[in-house]
Amino acid sequence: MAKKADAKKAARKIAEALAVLDALGLPRQQQNERSALTLLSLLGLKPADAWERATDPLMGITPMMDYFAEHYDKKYAPNSRETVRRFTVHQFVQASLILPNPDKPSRPTNSPDAVYQIEPTALKLLRELGKPGWKTQLKKYLLTVEPLKKRYARERDTRRIPVKLAPGQKIKLSPGGQNVLVKKIVDDFCQLFTPGGHIIYVGDTQTKWAYFDTNALRAIGVEIEEHGKMPDVVMHYVEKNWLVLIEAVTSHGPVNPKRRRELKELFSSSKIGLVFVTAFLKRRAMMKYLDDISWETEVWVAESPTHLIHFNGERFLGPYDD
């Protein structure tokens, strides 16, 4: 009987959380059990807890899912992690309901160490649920949501990393992670080793498509549909007529044999030769991946920007015909 009572309490708490998401104006796509459980985990609320006991733990997505299982007996497959991140947590951040990485704002959102926390004003509101003044507090809170969104958007924007492309063209990358290295690739590697080249694509840890010149890529015969497989920087080295594909290694690995094959397939329709480059911030980081780096590729280290390391083959910094 105790287990049934717990199940009833869990169902009631999930239903309450769903009502909260509806009252806060979250889109229909986020008014589901997954999102309700995410909210409850970020408030540290167990089925028997009153809302006034809500707290503000720092939590990553895997710990959230562990919380679902431990306290609500809702077990999600490990591969659901990305679903929780993309279709619940991302929208909570956009609604200013939660804050990403408040302990370290420069941490990239796709970092395995990324954490989230309930926004302080939202926490104060949710502790009022079930009390006589709830509706009044809710109305006041909803009036503050837009100003909150604007304020946090401004704060995020001040931390963005400016990158200069062709004359008159600038972009801003989200802070931290591989974007620090991406800026060095554009500013240093491209200037030194592909002078006069045309940058076609620059990825971003948050938005993916920070910059993409689809027409330039189409002109050399390539149509890209699945941006998830793109390298971090794509450069058309006009003088040599090479397409240089550059991976920035911070949280992801280098151009290993598997990745080299993937990139060759992705750009198989290219009318010009492909060059593969792995970029690291420091030599110490490179040492970790030495055994993985594919032959017939180049390695560039940002702390020694004027040098390239060539992994075998008869030519230095050039395409190969397989």
PDB file of C-alpha atoms in Angstrom:
ATOM      1  CA  MET A   1       0.000   0.000   0.000  1.00  0.00           C
ATOM      2  CA  ALA A   2       2.903   2.362   0.771  1.00  0.00           C
ATOM      3  CA  LYS A   3       4.181   2.041  -2.789  1.00  0.00           C
ATOM      4  CA  LYS A   4       0.728   2.889  -4.186  1.00  0.00           C
ATOM      5  CA  ALA A   5       0.509   5.931  -1.920  1.00  0.00           C
ATOM      6  CA  ASP A   6       3.923   7.091  -3.146  1.00  0.00           C
ATOM      7  CA  ALA A   7       2.848   6.582  -6.753  1.00  0.00           C
ATOM      8  CA  LYS A   8      -0.266   8.660  -6.090  1.00  0.00           C
ATOM      9  CA  LYS A   9       1.804  11.435  -4.515  1.00  0.00           C
ATOM     10  CA  ALA A  10       4.217  11.348  -7.468  1.00  0.00           C
ATOM     11  CA  ALA A  11       1.357  11.586  -9.977  1.00  0.00           C
ATOM     12  CA  ARG A  12      -0.185  14.472  -8.024  1.00  0.00           C
ATOM     13  CA  LYS A  13       3.116  16.367  -7.895  1.00  0.00           C
ATOM     14  CA  ILE A  14       3.675  15.878 -11.637  1.00  0.00           C
ATOM     15  CA  ALA A  15       0.145  17.149 -12.305  1.00  0.00           C
ATOM     16  CA  GLU A  16       0.857  20.220 -10.177  1.00  0.00           C
ATOM     17  CA  ALA A  17       4.074  20.866 -12.078  1.00  0.00           C
ATOM     18  CA  LEU A  18       2.186  20.582 -15.370  1.00  0.00           C
ATOM     19  CA  ALA A  19      -0.329  23.162 -14.112  1.00  0.00           C
ATOM     20  CA  VAL A  20       2.593  25.458 -13.233  1.00  0.00           C
ATOM     21  CA  LEU A  21       4.075  25.163 -16.720  1.00  0.00           C
ATOM     22  CA  ASP A  22       0.669  26.013 -18.188  1.00  0.00           C
ATOM     23  CA  ALA A  23       0.256  29.005 -15.840  1.00  0.00           C
ATOM     24  CA  LEU A  24       3.729  30.267 -16.802  1.00  0.00           C
ATOM     25  CA  GLY A  25       2.801  30.157 -20.486  1.00  0.00           C
ATOM     26  CA  LEU A  26       5.268  27.498 -21.595  1.00  0.00           C
ATOM     27  CA  PRO A  27       4.475  26.184 -25.106  1.00  0.00           C
ATOM     28  CA  ARG A  28       2.339  23.052 -25.494  1.00  0.00           C
ATOM     29  CA  GLN A  29       5.428  21.069 -26.544  1.00  0.00           C
ATOM     30  CA  GLN A  30       6.875  21.645 -23.070  1.00  0.00           C
ATOM     31  CA  GLN A  31       3.684  20.794 -21.171  1.00  0.00           C
ATOM     32  CA  ASN A  32       4.472  17.122 -20.720  1.00  0.00           C
ATOM     33  CA  GLU A  33       5.704  14.699 -18.087  1.00  0.00           C
ATOM     34  CA  ARG A  34       9.361  15.096 -19.103  1.00  0.00           C
ATOM     35  CA  SER A  35       9.218  18.861 -18.594  1.00  0.00           C
ATOM     36  CA  ALA A  36       7.268  18.555 -15.337  1.00  0.00           C
ATOM     37  CA  LEU A  37       9.905  16.168 -13.958  1.00  0.00           C
ATOM     38  CA  THR A  38      12.679  18.489 -15.109  1.00  0.00           C
ATOM     39  CA  LEU A  39      11.099  21.384 -13.219  1.00  0.00           C
ATOM     40  CA  LEU A  40      10.626  19.280 -10.081  1.00  0.00           C
ATOM     41  CA  SER A  41      14.236  18.077 -10.153  1.00  0.00           C
ATOM     42  CA  LEU A  42      15.509  21.648 -10.516  1.00  0.00           C
ATOM     43  CA  LEU A  43      13.422  22.600  -7.486  1.00  0.00           C
ATOM     44  CA  GLY A  44      14.620  19.602  -5.480  1.00  0.00           C
ATOM     45  CA  LEU A  45      10.995  18.614  -4.841  1.00  0.00           C
ATOM     46  CA  LYS A  46      10.090  15.039  -3.949  1.00  0.00           C
ATOM     47  CA  PRO A  47       6.497  13.744  -4.237  1.00  0.00           C
ATOM     48  CA  ALA A  48       5.619  14.423  -0.588  1.00  0.00           C
ATOM     49  CA  ASP A  49       7.263  17.866  -0.442  1.00  0.00           C
ATOM     50  CA  ALA A  50       5.264  21.074  -0.227  1.00  0.00           C
ATOM     51  CA  TRP A  51       6.082  23.695  -2.849  1.00  0.00           C
ATOM     52  CA  GLU A  52       7.274  26.092  -0.171  1.00  0.00           C
ATOM     53  CA  ARG A  53      10.208  23.696   0.360  1.00  0.00           C
ATOM     54  CA  ALA A  54      11.528  24.235  -3.179  1.00  0.00           C
ATOM     55  CA  THR A  55      15.296  24.771  -3.414  1.00  0.00           C
ATOM     56  CA  ASP A  56      17.698  25.725  -6.201  1.00  0.00           C
ATOM     57  CA  PRO A  57      20.269  22.950  -6.735  1.00  0.00           C
ATOM     58  CA  LEU A  58      22.791  23.175  -9.558  1.00  0.00           C
ATOM     59  CA  MET A  59      22.056  20.193 -11.781  1.00  0.00           C
ATOM     60  CA  GLY A  60      23.291  18.719 -15.015  1.00  0.00           C
ATOM     61  CA  ILE A  61      20.936  16.808 -17.269  1.00  0.00           C
ATOM     62  CA  THR A  62      22.082  13.320 -16.266  1.00  0.00           C
ATOM     63  CA  PRO A  63      21.552  14.093 -12.549  1.00  0.00           C
ATOM     64  CA  MET A  64      18.083  15.421 -13.454  1.00  0.00           C
ATOM     65  CA  MET A  65      17.242  12.123 -15.131  1.00  0.00           C
ATOM     66  CA  ASP A  66      18.619  10.230 -12.125  1.00  0.00           C
ATOM     67  CA  TYR A  67      16.282  12.342  -9.972  1.00  0.00           C
ATOM     68  CA  PHE A  68      13.292  11.354 -12.148  1.00  0.00           C
ATOM     69  CA  ALA A  69      14.122   7.694 -11.601  1.00  0.00           C
ATOM     70  CA  GLU A  70      14.976   7.837  -7.892  1.00  0.00           C
ATOM     71  CA  HIS A  71      12.105   9.961  -6.629  1.00  0.00           C
ATOM     72  CA  TYR A  72       9.354   9.534  -9.258  1.00  0.00           C
ATOM     73  CA  ASP A  73      10.146   6.053 -10.601  1.00  0.00           C
ATOM     74  CA  LYS A  74      10.309   7.516 -14.122  1.00  0.00           C
ATOM     75  CA  LYS A  75      13.210   5.903 -15.935  1.00  0.00           C
ATOM     76  CA  TYR A  76      14.325   7.483 -19.196  1.00  0.00           C
ATOM     77  CA  ALA A  77      16.819   5.786 -21.505  1.00  0.00           C
ATOM     78  CA  PRO A  78      20.344   7.306 -21.426  1.00  0.00           C
ATOM     79  CA  ASN A  79      19.937   8.386 -25.058  1.00  0.00           C
ATOM     80  CA  SER A  80      17.006  10.599 -23.957  1.00  0.00           C
ATOM     81  CA  ARG A  81      19.503  13.033 -22.457  1.00  0.00           C
ATOM     82  CA  GLU A  82      19.635  15.084 -25.646  1.00  0.00           C
ATOM     83  CA  THR A  83      15.832  15.163 -25.813  1.00  0.00           C
ATOM     84  CA  VAL A  84      15.670  16.600 -22.290  1.00  0.00           C
ATOM     85  CA  ARG A  85      18.305  19.190 -23.181  1.00  0.00           C
ATOM     86  CA  ARG A  86      16.907  20.236 -26.566  1.00  0.00           C
ATOM     87  CA  PHE A  87      13.165  20.041 -25.945  1.00  0.00           C
ATOM     88  CA  THR A  88      12.812  21.027 -22.300  1.00  0.00           C
ATOM     89  CA  VAL A  89      15.906  22.642 -20.794  1.00  0.00           C
ATOM     90  CA  HIS A  90      16.580  24.838 -23.819  1.00  0.00           C
ATOM     91  CA  GLN A  91      13.033  26.237 -23.706  1.00  0.00           C
ATOM     92  CA  PHE A  92      13.212  26.749 -19.919  1.00  0.00           C
ATOM     93  CA  VAL A  93      16.343  28.847 -20.482  1.00  0.00           C
ATOM     94  CA  GLN A  94      14.629  30.863 -23.226  1.00  0.00           C
ATOM     95  CA  ALA A  95      11.705  31.521 -20.877  1.00  0.00           C
ATOM     96  CA  SER A  96      14.137  32.743 -18.176  1.00  0.00           C
ATOM     97  CA  LEU A  97      12.751  30.029 -15.907  1.00  0.00           C
ATOM     98  CA  ILE A  98      16.225  28.557 -15.373  1.00  0.00           C
ATOM     99  CA  LEU A  99      19.791  29.836 -15.770  1.00  0.00           C
ATOM    100  CA  PRO A 100      22.543  27.982 -17.652  1.00  0.00           C
ATOM    101  CA  ASN A 101      25.884  27.606 -15.876  1.00  0.00           C
ATOM    102  CA  PRO A 102      25.334  30.306 -13.234  1.00  0.00           C
ATOM    103  CA  ASP A 103      28.469  29.047 -11.456  1.00  0.00           C
ATOM    104  CA  LYS A 104      30.571  29.624 -14.601  1.00  0.00           C
ATOM    105  CA  PRO A 105      28.781  31.593 -17.370  1.00  0.00           C
ATOM    106  CA  SER A 106      31.681  31.112 -19.809  1.00  0.00           C
ATOM    107  CA  ARG A 107      31.137  27.324 -19.820  1.00  0.00           C
ATOM    108  CA  PRO A 108      29.669  26.218 -23.176  1.00  0.00           C
ATOM    109  CA  THR A 109      26.147  24.822 -23.079  1.00  0.00           C
ATOM    110  CA  ASN A 110      27.217  21.601 -24.783  1.00  0.00           C
ATOM    111  CA  SER A 111      29.936  20.955 -22.201  1.00  0.00           C
ATOM    112  CA  PRO A 112      29.542  17.666 -20.308  1.00  0.00           C
ATOM    113  CA  ASP A 113      29.918  19.796 -17.154  1.00  0.00           C
ATOM    114  CA  ALA A 114      26.991  22.113 -18.036  1.00  0.00           C
ATOM    115  CA  VAL A 115      24.611  22.749 -15.125  1.00  0.00           C
ATOM    116  CA  TYR A 116      21.342  24.617 -14.665  1.00  0.00           C
ATOM    117  CA  GLN A 117      19.580  26.359 -11.776  1.00  0.00           C
ATOM    118  CA  ILE A 118      16.116  27.771 -11.212  1.00  0.00           C
ATOM    119  CA  GLU A 119      16.034  31.547 -11.702  1.00  0.00           C
ATOM    120  CA  PRO A 120      15.778  33.297  -8.267  1.00  0.00           C
ATOM    121  CA  THR A 121      12.571  35.240  -9.041  1.00  0.00           C
ATOM    122  CA  ALA A 122      10.911  32.079 -10.358  1.00  0.00           C
ATOM    123  CA  LEU A 123      11.981  30.167  -7.249  1.00  0.00           C
ATOM    124  CA  LYS A 124      10.421  32.813  -5.010  1.00  0.00           C
ATOM    125  CA  LEU A 125       7.182  32.599  -7.008  1.00  0.00           C
ATOM    126  CA  LEU A 126       6.956  28.791  -7.008  1.00  0.00           C
ATOM    127  CA  ARG A 127       7.370  28.668  -3.241  1.00  0.00           C
ATOM    128  CA  GLU A 128       4.007  30.494  -3.095  1.00  0.00           C
ATOM    129  CA  LEU A 129       2.108  27.772  -4.969  1.00  0.00           C
ATOM    130  CA  GLY A 130      -0.866  26.593  -2.916  1.00  0.00           C
ATOM    131  CA  LYS A 131      -0.881  29.691  -0.727  1.00  0.00           C
ATOM    132  CA  PRO A 132      -3.640  32.364  -0.820  1.00  0.00           C
ATOM    133  CA  GLY A 133      -1.449  34.914  -2.596  1.00  0.00           C
ATOM    134  CA  TRP A 134      -0.367  32.594  -5.451  1.00  0.00           C
ATOM    135  CA  LYS A 135      -2.501  34.160  -8.205  1.00  0.00           C
ATOM    136  CA  THR A 136      -1.475  37.692  -7.284  1.00  0.00           C
ATOM    137  CA  GLN A 137       2.214  36.734  -7.195  1.00  0.00           C
ATOM    138  CA  LEU A 138       1.842  34.913 -10.522  1.00  0.00           C
ATOM    139  CA  LYS A 139       0.418  38.024 -12.205  1.00  0.00           C
ATOM    140  CA  LYS A 140       3.272  40.143 -10.862  1.00  0.00           C
ATOM    141  CA  TYR A 141       5.851  37.586 -11.999  1.00  0.00           C
ATOM    142  CA  LEU A 142       4.439  37.362 -15.520  1.00  0.00           C
ATOM    143  CA  LEU A 143       4.864  41.129 -15.853  1.00  0.00           C
ATOM    144  CA  THR A 144       8.585  40.722 -15.096  1.00  0.00           C
ATOM    145  CA  VAL A 145       9.304  37.843 -17.492  1.00  0.00           C
ATOM    146  CA  GLU A 146       9.954  39.962 -20.590  1.00  0.00           C
ATOM    147  CA  PRO A 147      12.282  42.368 -18.754  1.00  0.00           C
ATOM    148  CA  LEU A 148      14.077  39.325 -17.304  1.00  0.00           C
ATOM    149  CA  LYS A 149      14.516  37.800 -20.762  1.00  0.00           C
ATOM    150  CA  LYS A 150      15.926  41.050 -22.096  1.00  0.00           C
ATOM    151  CA  ARG A 151      18.285  41.468 -19.149  1.00  0.00           C
ATOM    152  CA  TYR A 152      19.700  37.947 -19.390  1.00  0.00           C
ATOM    153  CA  ALA A 153      19.966  38.266 -23.183  1.00  0.00           C
ATOM    154  CA  ARG A 154      22.035  41.437 -22.735  1.00  0.00           C
ATOM    155  CA  GLU A 155      24.258  39.730 -20.163  1.00  0.00           C
ATOM    156  CA  ARG A 156      24.830  36.766 -22.480  1.00  0.00           C
ATOM    157  CA  ASP A 157      25.570  39.100 -25.374  1.00  0.00           C
ATOM    158  CA  THR A 158      28.268  41.005 -23.450  1.00  0.00           C
ATOM    159  CA  ARG A 159      30.107  37.705 -22.960  1.00  0.00           C
ATOM    160  CA  ARG A 160      30.022  36.737 -26.633  1.00  0.00           C
ATOM    161  CA  ILE A 161      33.298  36.487 -28.572  1.00  0.00           C
ATOM    162  CA  PRO A 162      33.662  38.859 -31.551  1.00  0.00           C
ATOM    163  CA  VAL A 163      35.101  37.315 -34.727  1.00  0.00           C
ATOM    164  CA  LYS A 164      36.035  39.314 -37.808  1.00  0.00           C
ATOM    165  CA  LEU A 165      35.568  37.597 -41.169  1.00  0.00           C
ATOM    166  CA  ALA A 166      35.854  39.335 -44.558  1.00  0.00           C
ATOM    167  CA  PRO A 167      35.979  43.169 -44.614  1.00  0.00           C
ATOM    168  CA  GLY A 168      32.733  44.510 -43.182  1.00  0.00           C
ATOM    169  CA  GLN A 169      31.614  41.103 -41.871  1.00  0.00           C
ATOM    170  CA  LYS A 170      31.594  40.281 -38.167  1.00  0.00           C
ATOM    171  CA  ILE A 171      29.959  37.614 -36.051  1.00  0.00           C
ATOM    172  CA  LYS A 172      29.787  36.969 -32.317  1.00  0.00           C
ATOM    173  CA  LEU A 173      30.250  33.484 -30.886  1.00  0.00           C
ATOM    174  CA  SER A 174      28.810  32.263 -27.600  1.00  0.00           C
ATOM    175  CA  PRO A 175      31.406  32.369 -24.814  1.00  0.00           C
ATOM    176  CA  GLY A 176      33.717  29.627 -23.645  1.00  0.00           C
ATOM    177  CA  GLY A 177      34.593  26.151 -24.817  1.00  0.00           C
ATOM    178  CA  GLN A 178      35.729  25.551 -28.352  1.00  0.00           C
ATOM    179  CA  ASN A 179      34.645  29.022 -29.491  1.00  0.00           C
ATOM    180  CA  VAL A 180      37.778  30.507 -27.910  1.00  0.00           C
ATOM    181  CA  LEU A 181      39.766  28.207 -30.190  1.00  0.00           C
ATOM    182  CA  VAL A 182      37.486  28.870 -33.174  1.00  0.00           C
ATOM    183  CA  LYS A 183      38.304  32.585 -32.883  1.00  0.00           C
ATOM    184  CA  LYS A 184      42.039  31.773 -32.894  1.00  0.00           C
ATOM    185  CA  ILE A 185      41.567  29.581 -35.978  1.00  0.00           C
ATOM    186  CA  VAL A 186      39.894  32.430 -37.861  1.00  0.00           C
ATOM    187  CA  ASP A 187      42.256  35.140 -36.597  1.00  0.00           C
ATOM    188  CA  ASP A 188      45.562  33.246 -36.676  1.00  0.00           C
ATOM    189  CA  PHE A 189      45.493  29.978 -38.626  1.00  0.00           C
ATOM    190  CA  CYS A 190      43.506  31.324 -41.574  1.00  0.00           C
ATOM    191  CA  GLN A 191      45.599  34.491 -41.801  1.00  0.00           C
ATOM    192  CA  LEU A 192      48.880  32.546 -41.681  1.00  0.00           C
ATOM    193  CA  PHE A 193      48.133  29.436 -43.737  1.00  0.00           C
ATOM    194  CA  THR A 194      45.228  30.340 -46.027  1.00  0.00           C
ATOM    195  CA  PRO A 195      45.820  34.062 -46.715  1.00  0.00           C
ATOM    196  CA  GLY A 196      43.177  35.641 -48.908  1.00  0.00           C
ATOM    197  CA  GLY A 197      40.916  32.655 -48.343  1.00  0.00           C
ATOM    198  CA  HIS A 198      37.136  32.787 -48.151  1.00  0.00           C
ATOM    199  CA  ILE A 199      35.540  31.588 -44.926  1.00  0.00           C
ATOM    200  CA  ILE A 200      32.467  29.549 -45.795  1.00  0.00           C
ATOM    201  CA  TYR A 201      31.316  28.228 -42.434  1.00  0.00           C
ATOM    202  CA  VAL A 202      31.930  28.911 -38.737  1.00  0.00           C
ATOM    203  CA  GLY A 203      30.209  26.775 -36.112  1.00  0.00           C
ATOM    204  CA  ASP A 204      29.095  27.823 -32.654  1.00  0.00           C
ATOM    205  CA  THR A 205      28.598  25.731 -29.513  1.00  0.00           C
ATOM    206  CA  GLN A 206      25.100  27.170 -29.050  1.00  0.00           C
ATOM    207  CA  THR A 207      23.719  28.188 -32.437  1.00  0.00           C
ATOM    208  CA  LYS A 208      25.704  25.775 -34.672  1.00  0.00           C
ATOM    209  CA  TRP A 209      25.400  28.020 -37.728  1.00  0.00           C
ATOM    210  CA  ALA A 210      27.237  31.160 -36.554  1.00  0.00           C
ATOM    211  CA  TYR A 211      28.168  31.922 -40.176  1.00  0.00           C
ATOM    212  CA  PHE A 212      27.408  29.972 -43.349  1.00  0.00           C
ATOM    213  CA  ASP A 213      27.902  31.112 -46.935  1.00  0.00           C
ATOM    214  CA  THR A 214      25.765  28.500 -48.677  1.00  0.00           C
ATOM    215  CA  ASN A 215      26.240  30.126 -52.092  1.00  0.00           C
ATOM    216  CA  ALA A 216      30.028  29.868 -51.869  1.00  0.00           C
ATOM    217  CA  LEU A 217      29.775  26.203 -50.923  1.00  0.00           C
ATOM    218  CA  ARG A 218      27.262  25.546 -53.671  1.00  0.00           C
ATOM    219  CA  ALA A 219      29.629  27.148 -56.187  1.00  0.00           C
ATOM    220  CA  ILE A 220      32.165  24.372 -55.563  1.00  0.00           C
ATOM    221  CA  GLY A 221      29.500  21.693 -55.880  1.00  0.00           C
ATOM    222  CA  VAL A 222      28.559  21.029 -52.244  1.00  0.00           C
ATOM    223  CA  GLU A 223      25.063  21.073 -50.729  1.00  0.00           C
ATOM    224  CA  ILE A 224      24.908  20.576 -46.955  1.00  0.00           C
ATOM    225  CA  GLU A 225      21.738  19.429 -45.216  1.00  0.00           C
ATOM    226  CA  GLU A 226      22.888  17.882 -41.932  1.00  0.00           C
ATOM    227  CA  HIS A 227      24.799  20.599 -40.115  1.00  0.00           C
ATOM    228  CA  GLY A 228      25.464  18.404 -37.099  1.00  0.00           C
ATOM    229  CA  LYS A 229      28.311  16.716 -38.958  1.00  0.00           C
ATOM    230  CA  MET A 230      29.994  19.936 -40.074  1.00  0.00           C
ATOM    231  CA  PRO A 231      33.568  20.711 -39.005  1.00  0.00           C
ATOM    232  CA  ASP A 232      34.019  23.823 -36.877  1.00  0.00           C
ATOM    233  CA  VAL A 233      35.487  25.988 -39.645  1.00  0.00           C
ATOM    234  CA  VAL A 234      35.355  25.576 -43.436  1.00  0.00           C
ATOM    235  CA  MET A 235      37.679  27.705 -45.525  1.00  0.00           C
ATOM    236  CA  HIS A 236      38.070  27.964 -49.317  1.00  0.00           C
ATOM    237  CA  TYR A 237      41.770  28.637 -49.833  1.00  0.00           C
ATOM    238  CA  VAL A 238      41.315  30.471 -53.115  1.00  0.00           C
ATOM    239  CA  GLU A 239      44.995  30.718 -54.122  1.00  0.00           C
ATOM    240  CA  LYS A 240      45.442  26.914 -54.039  1.00  0.00           C
ATOM    241  CA  ASN A 241      41.761  26.150 -54.707  1.00  0.00           C
ATOM    242  CA  TRP A 242      41.514  23.864 -51.668  1.00  0.00           C
ATOM    243  CA  LEU A 243      38.632  23.352 -49.269  1.00  0.00           C
ATOM    244  CA  VAL A 244      40.160  23.348 -45.775  1.00  0.00           C
ATOM    245  CA  LEU A 245      38.086  21.563 -43.117  1.00  0.00           C
ATOM    246  CA  ILE A 246      39.139  22.434 -39.560  1.00  0.00           C
ATOM    247  CA  GLU A 247      38.102  20.733 -36.323  1.00  0.00           C
ATOM    248  CA  ALA A 248      38.582  22.665 -33.056  1.00  0.00           C
ATOM    249  CA  VAL A 249      39.392  20.130 -30.357  1.00  0.00           C
ATOM    250  CA  THR A 250      38.238  20.997 -26.858  1.00  0.00           C
ATOM    251  CA  SER A 251      35.292  18.800 -25.878  1.00  0.00           C
ATOM    252  CA  HIS A 252      35.277  16.711 -29.082  1.00  0.00           C
ATOM    253  CA  GLY A 253      38.026  14.657 -30.658  1.00  0.00           C
ATOM    254  CA  PRO A 254      40.385  15.280 -33.581  1.00  0.00           C
ATOM    255  CA  VAL A 255      40.189  14.303 -37.245  1.00  0.00           C
ATOM    256  CA  ASN A 256      40.676  10.591 -36.667  1.00  0.00           C
ATOM    257  CA  PRO A 257      40.261   7.998 -39.464  1.00  0.00           C
ATOM    258  CA  LYS A 258      36.510   7.702 -38.795  1.00  0.00           C
ATOM    259  CA  ARG A 259      35.979  11.478 -38.789  1.00  0.00           C
ATOM    260  CA  ARG A 260      38.095  11.850 -41.928  1.00  0.00           C
ATOM    261  CA  ARG A 261      35.834   9.358 -43.732  1.00  0.00           C
ATOM    262  CA  GLU A 262      32.720  11.201 -42.504  1.00  0.00           C
ATOM    263  CA  LEU A 263      34.031  14.530 -43.773  1.00  0.00           C
ATOM    264  CA  LYS A 264      35.036  13.027 -47.118  1.00  0.00           C
ATOM    265  CA  GLU A 265      31.497  11.680 -47.522  1.00  0.00           C
ATOM    266  CA  LEU A 266      29.917  14.963 -46.427  1.00  0.00           C
ATOM    267  CA  PHE A 267      31.991  16.915 -48.955  1.00  0.00           C
ATOM    268  CA  SER A 268      32.231  14.161 -51.599  1.00  0.00           C
ATOM    269  CA  SER A 269      30.661  16.372 -54.279  1.00  0.00           C
ATOM    270  CA  SER A 270      33.322  19.072 -53.866  1.00  0.00           C
ATOM    271  CA  LYS A 271      34.937  20.103 -57.156  1.00  0.00           C
ATOM    272  CA  ILE A 272      38.141  20.991 -55.312  1.00  0.00           C
ATOM    273  CA  GLY A 273      40.527  19.027 -53.091  1.00  0.00           C
ATOM    274  CA  LEU A 274      39.923  18.594 -49.369  1.00  0.00           C
ATOM    275  CA  VAL A 275      42.454  19.390 -46.648  1.00  0.00           C
ATOM    276  CA  PHE A 276      41.865  18.172 -43.091  1.00  0.00           C
ATOM    277  CA  VAL A 277      43.163  20.109 -40.082  1.00  0.00           C
ATOM    278  CA  THR A 278      42.849  19.446 -36.359  1.00  0.00           C
ATOM    279  CA  ALA A 279      43.345  22.496 -34.127  1.00  0.00           C
ATOM    280  CA  PHE A 280      44.306  22.511 -30.440  1.00  0.00           C
ATOM    281  CA  LEU A 281      44.732  25.345 -27.954  1.00  0.00           C
ATOM    282  CA  LYS A 282      47.877  23.855 -26.410  1.00  0.00           C
ATOM    283  CA  ARG A 283      50.396  21.124 -27.149  1.00  0.00           C
ATOM    284  CA  ARG A 284      49.488  19.446 -23.879  1.00  0.00           C
ATOM    285  CA  ALA A 285      45.948  18.962 -25.192  1.00  0.00           C
ATOM    286  CA  MET A 286      47.317  17.531 -28.453  1.00  0.00           C
ATOM    287  CA  MET A 287      49.362  14.889 -26.609  1.00  0.00           C
ATOM    288  CA  LYS A 288      46.140  13.303 -25.348  1.00  0.00           C
ATOM    289  CA  TYR A 289      44.985  12.608 -28.909  1.00  0.00           C
ATOM    290  CA  LEU A 290      48.225  11.728 -30.707  1.00  0.00           C
ATOM    291  CA  ASP A 291      47.226   8.093 -31.214  1.00  0.00           C
ATOM    292  CA  ASP A 292      43.868   9.092 -32.727  1.00  0.00           C
ATOM    293  CA  ILE A 293      44.934  11.638 -35.344  1.00  0.00           C
ATOM    294  CA  SER A 294      44.543  10.373 -38.901  1.00  0.00           C
ATOM    295  CA  TRP A 295      47.420  10.200 -41.371  1.00  0.00           C
ATOM    296  CA  GLU A 296      47.308  12.631 -44.297  1.00  0.00           C
ATOM    297  CA  THR A 297      46.000  15.393 -42.041  1.00  0.00           C
ATOM    298  CA  GLU A 298      47.494  18.517 -40.475  1.00  0.00           C
ATOM    299  CA  VAL A 299      47.642  19.635 -36.846  1.00  0.00           C
ATOM    300  CA  TRP A 300      47.781  23.247 -35.700  1.00  0.00           C
ATOM    301  CA  VAL A 301      48.372  24.376 -32.106  1.00  0.00           C
ATOM    302  CA  ALA A 302      47.205  27.879 -31.193  1.00  0.00           C
ATOM    303  CA  GLU A 303      50.007  28.475 -28.663  1.00  0.00           C
ATOM    304  CA  SER A 304      52.552  28.003 -31.513  1.00  0.00           C
ATOM    305  CA  PRO A 305      50.517  29.607 -34.305  1.00  0.00           C
ATOM    306  CA  THR A 306      53.229  29.875 -36.986  1.00  0.00           C
ATOM    307  CA  HIS A 307      53.853  26.109 -37.098  1.00  0.00           C
ATOM    308  CA  LEU A 308      52.008  23.141 -38.569  1.00  0.00           C
ATOM    309  CA  ILE A 309      52.494  19.467 -37.785  1.00  0.00           C
ATOM    310  CA  HIS A 310      52.090  17.213 -40.793  1.00  0.00           C
ATOM    311  CA  PHE A 311      50.964  13.625 -40.289  1.00  0.00           C
ATOM    312  CA  ASN A 312      52.828  11.670 -43.012  1.00  0.00           C
ATOM    313  CA  GLY A 313      52.171  11.646 -46.758  1.00  0.00           C
ATOM    314  CA  GLU A 314      54.114  13.032 -49.685  1.00  0.00           C
ATOM    315  CA  ARG A 315      52.785  16.580 -49.525  1.00  0.00           C
ATOM    316  CA  PHE A 316      52.529  19.225 -46.840  1.00  0.00           C
ATOM    317  CA  LEU A 317      49.155  20.981 -46.374  1.00  0.00           C
ATOM    318  CA  GLY A 318      47.412  19.709 -49.480  1.00  0.00           C
ATOM    319  CA  PRO A 319      44.594  17.407 -50.611  1.00  0.00           C
ATOM    320  CA  TYR A 320      45.020  13.702 -51.301  1.00  0.00           C
ATOM    321  CA  ASP A 321      43.303  11.519 -53.860  1.00  0.00           C
ATOM    322  CA  ASP A 322      42.209   8.283 -52.163  1.00  0.00           C
TER     323      ASP A 322
END
